[in-house]
Coordinates of N, CA and C in Angstrom, one line a residue:
M1 N 95.3 91.2 108.6 CA 96.2 90.1 108.8 C 96.2 89.2 107.6
S2 N 97.4 88.6 107.4 CA 97.5 87.7 106.3 C 98.3 86.4 106.8
H3 N 98.0 85.3 106.2 CA 98.6 84.1 106.5 C 100.1 84.1 106.1
T4 N 101.0 83.6 106.9 CA 102.4 83.5 106.6 C 102.8 82.3 105.8
F5 N 102.1 81.2 106.1 CA 102.5 79.9 105.6 C 101.5 79.5 104.4
K6 N 102.0 78.7 103.5 CA 101.2 78.2 102.4 C 100.9 76.7 102.5
V7 N 99.8 76.3 101.9 CA 99.4 74.9 101.9 C 100.6 74.1 101.3
G8 N 100.9 73.0 102.0 CA 102.0 72.1 101.6 C 103.4 72.5 102.2
Q9 N 103.5 73.6 102.8 CA 104.7 74.1 103.5 C 105.0 73.2 104.7
R10 N 106.3 72.9 104.9 CA 106.7 72.2 106.1 C 107.1 73.2 107.2
V11 N 106.6 72.9 108.4 CA 106.8 73.8 109.6 C 107.1 72.9 110.8
T12 N 107.6 73.6 111.8 CA 107.7 72.9 113.1 C 106.8 73.7 114.1
M13 N 106.4 73.1 115.2 CA 105.5 73.7 116.1 C 106.1 73.9 117.4
D14 N 105.8 75.0 118.0 CA 106.3 75.3 119.4 C 105.5 74.4 120.3
R15 N 106.2 73.5 121.0 CA 105.5 72.5 121.8 C 105.6 72.8 123.3
S16 N 106.0 74.0 123.6 CA 106.2 74.4 125.0 C 104.9 74.4 125.8
K17 N 103.8 74.7 125.1 CA 102.5 74.7 125.8 C 101.6 73.6 125.4
I18 N 102.0 72.8 124.4 CA 101.2 71.7 123.9 C 101.9 70.4 124.0
F19 N 102.0 69.9 125.1 CA 102.8 68.7 125.3 C 102.3 67.4 124.6
S20 N 101.0 67.4 124.2 CA 100.5 66.2 123.6 C 100.8 66.2 122.1
S21 N 101.4 67.2 121.6 CA 101.7 67.2 120.1 C 103.0 66.4 119.8
A22 N 103.0 65.8 118.6 CA 104.1 65.0 118.2 C 105.3 65.9 117.9
P23 N 106.5 65.5 118.2 CA 107.7 66.2 117.8 C 107.9 66.2 116.3
G24 N 108.7 67.0 115.8 CA 109.1 66.9 114.4 C 108.4 67.9 113.4
T25 N 108.3 67.4 112.2 CA 107.8 68.3 111.1 C 106.3 68.1 110.9
Y26 N 105.6 69.2 110.6 CA 104.2 69.2 110.2 C 104.1 69.8 108.8
I27 N 103.0 69.4 108.2 CA 102.7 70.0 106.8 C 101.4 70.8 107.0
I28 N 101.4 72.0 106.4 CA 100.3 72.9 106.4 C 99.2 72.2 105.4
V29 N 98.1 71.9 106.0 CA 97.0 71.2 105.2 C 96.0 72.3 104.6
A30 N 95.7 73.3 105.5 CA 94.8 74.4 105.1 C 95.0 75.6 105.9
A31 N 94.8 76.8 105.3 CA 94.8 78.0 106.0 C 93.4 78.3 106.4
L32 N 93.1 78.5 107.7 CA 91.7 78.6 108.2 C 91.4 80.1 108.4
P33 N 90.1 80.5 108.4 CA 89.8 81.9 108.6 C 90.2 82.4 109.9
E34 N 90.4 83.7 110.0 CA 90.8 84.3 111.3 C 89.7 84.0 112.3
S35 N 90.2 83.7 113.5 CA 89.2 83.5 114.6 C 89.7 84.2 115.9
G36 N 88.9 85.1 116.4 CA 89.3 85.9 117.5 C 90.5 86.7 117.4
G37 N 90.8 87.2 116.1 CA 92.0 88.0 115.9 C 93.2 87.2 115.7
R38 N 93.1 85.8 115.6 CA 94.2 85.0 115.4 C 94.1 84.2 114.1
L39 N 95.2 84.0 113.4 CA 95.2 83.2 112.2 C 95.6 81.8 112.6
Q40 N 94.9 80.8 112.0 CA 95.0 79.4 112.3 C 95.2 78.6 111.1
Y41 N 95.8 77.4 111.3 CA 96.1 76.5 110.2 C 95.6 75.1 110.6
R42 N 95.3 74.3 109.7 CA 95.1 72.8 109.9 C 96.4 72.2 109.5
I43 N 97.0 71.5 110.4 CA 98.4 70.9 110.1 C 98.3 69.4 110.4
K44 N 99.3 68.7 109.8 CA 99.4 67.2 109.9 C 100.8 66.8 110.2
S45 N 101.0 66.1 111.2 CA 102.4 65.6 111.6 C 102.7 64.4 110.7
E46 N 103.9 64.2 110.4 CA 104.4 63.0 109.7 C 104.3 61.8 110.5
L47 N 104.1 62.0 111.9 CA 104.2 60.9 112.8 C 102.8 60.5 113.4
E48 N 101.7 61.3 113.0 CA 100.4 61.1 113.5 C 99.4 60.9 112.4
K49 N 98.3 60.2 112.6 CA 97.3 59.9 111.6 C 96.3 61.1 111.5
H50 N 96.1 61.8 112.6 CA 95.1 62.9 112.6 C 95.7 64.2 112.4
E51 N 94.8 65.2 112.1 CA 95.2 66.6 111.8 C 95.0 67.4 113.1
R52 N 95.6 68.5 113.2 CA 95.5 69.4 114.3 C 95.2 70.8 113.8
V53 N 94.7 71.7 114.7 CA 94.6 73.1 114.4 C 95.6 73.8 115.3
A54 N 96.4 74.7 114.6 CA 97.4 75.5 115.4 C 97.3 76.9 115.0
E55 N 97.6 77.8 115.9 CA 97.7 79.2 115.6 C 99.0 79.5 114.9
Q56 N 99.0 80.6 114.1 CA 100.2 80.9 113.3 C 101.4 81.2 114.3
S57 N 101.1 81.8 115.4 CA 102.2 82.1 116.4 C 102.9 80.9 117.0
Q58 N 102.2 79.7 116.8 CA 102.8 78.5 117.3 C 103.7 77.8 116.3
L59 N 103.7 78.3 115.1 CA 104.4 77.6 114.0 C 105.7 78.3 113.6
H60 N 106.6 77.6 113.1 CA 107.9 78.1 112.6 C 108.3 77.5 111.3
P61 N 108.8 78.3 110.3 CA 109.1 77.7 109.0 C 110.3 76.8 109.2
M62 N 110.4 75.7 108.4 CA 111.5 74.8 108.3 C 112.6 75.5 107.5
L63 N 113.8 75.4 107.9 CA 114.9 75.9 107.1 C 115.1 75.0 105.9
E64 N 115.3 75.6 104.8 CA 115.4 74.8 103.5 C 116.7 74.0 103.7
E65 N 116.6 72.7 103.3 CA 117.8 71.8 103.3 C 118.7 72.2 102.1
V66 N 119.9 72.2 102.4 CA 120.9 72.6 101.4 C 121.4 71.3 100.7

């Protein structure tokens, strides 16, 4: 398995199962080691002061602005 996202990349998060997460854009802060067969990232919302850990399957790339 390999990480899809790079540090510094802007992503959105699927909030359907994580209601306490902030809406909007997140920045990938770090790619974390595989855990239980799942790839994870440390992410930071532009609206929150703290960082979160999210699985790769919960994240979606931002479409590049034209």
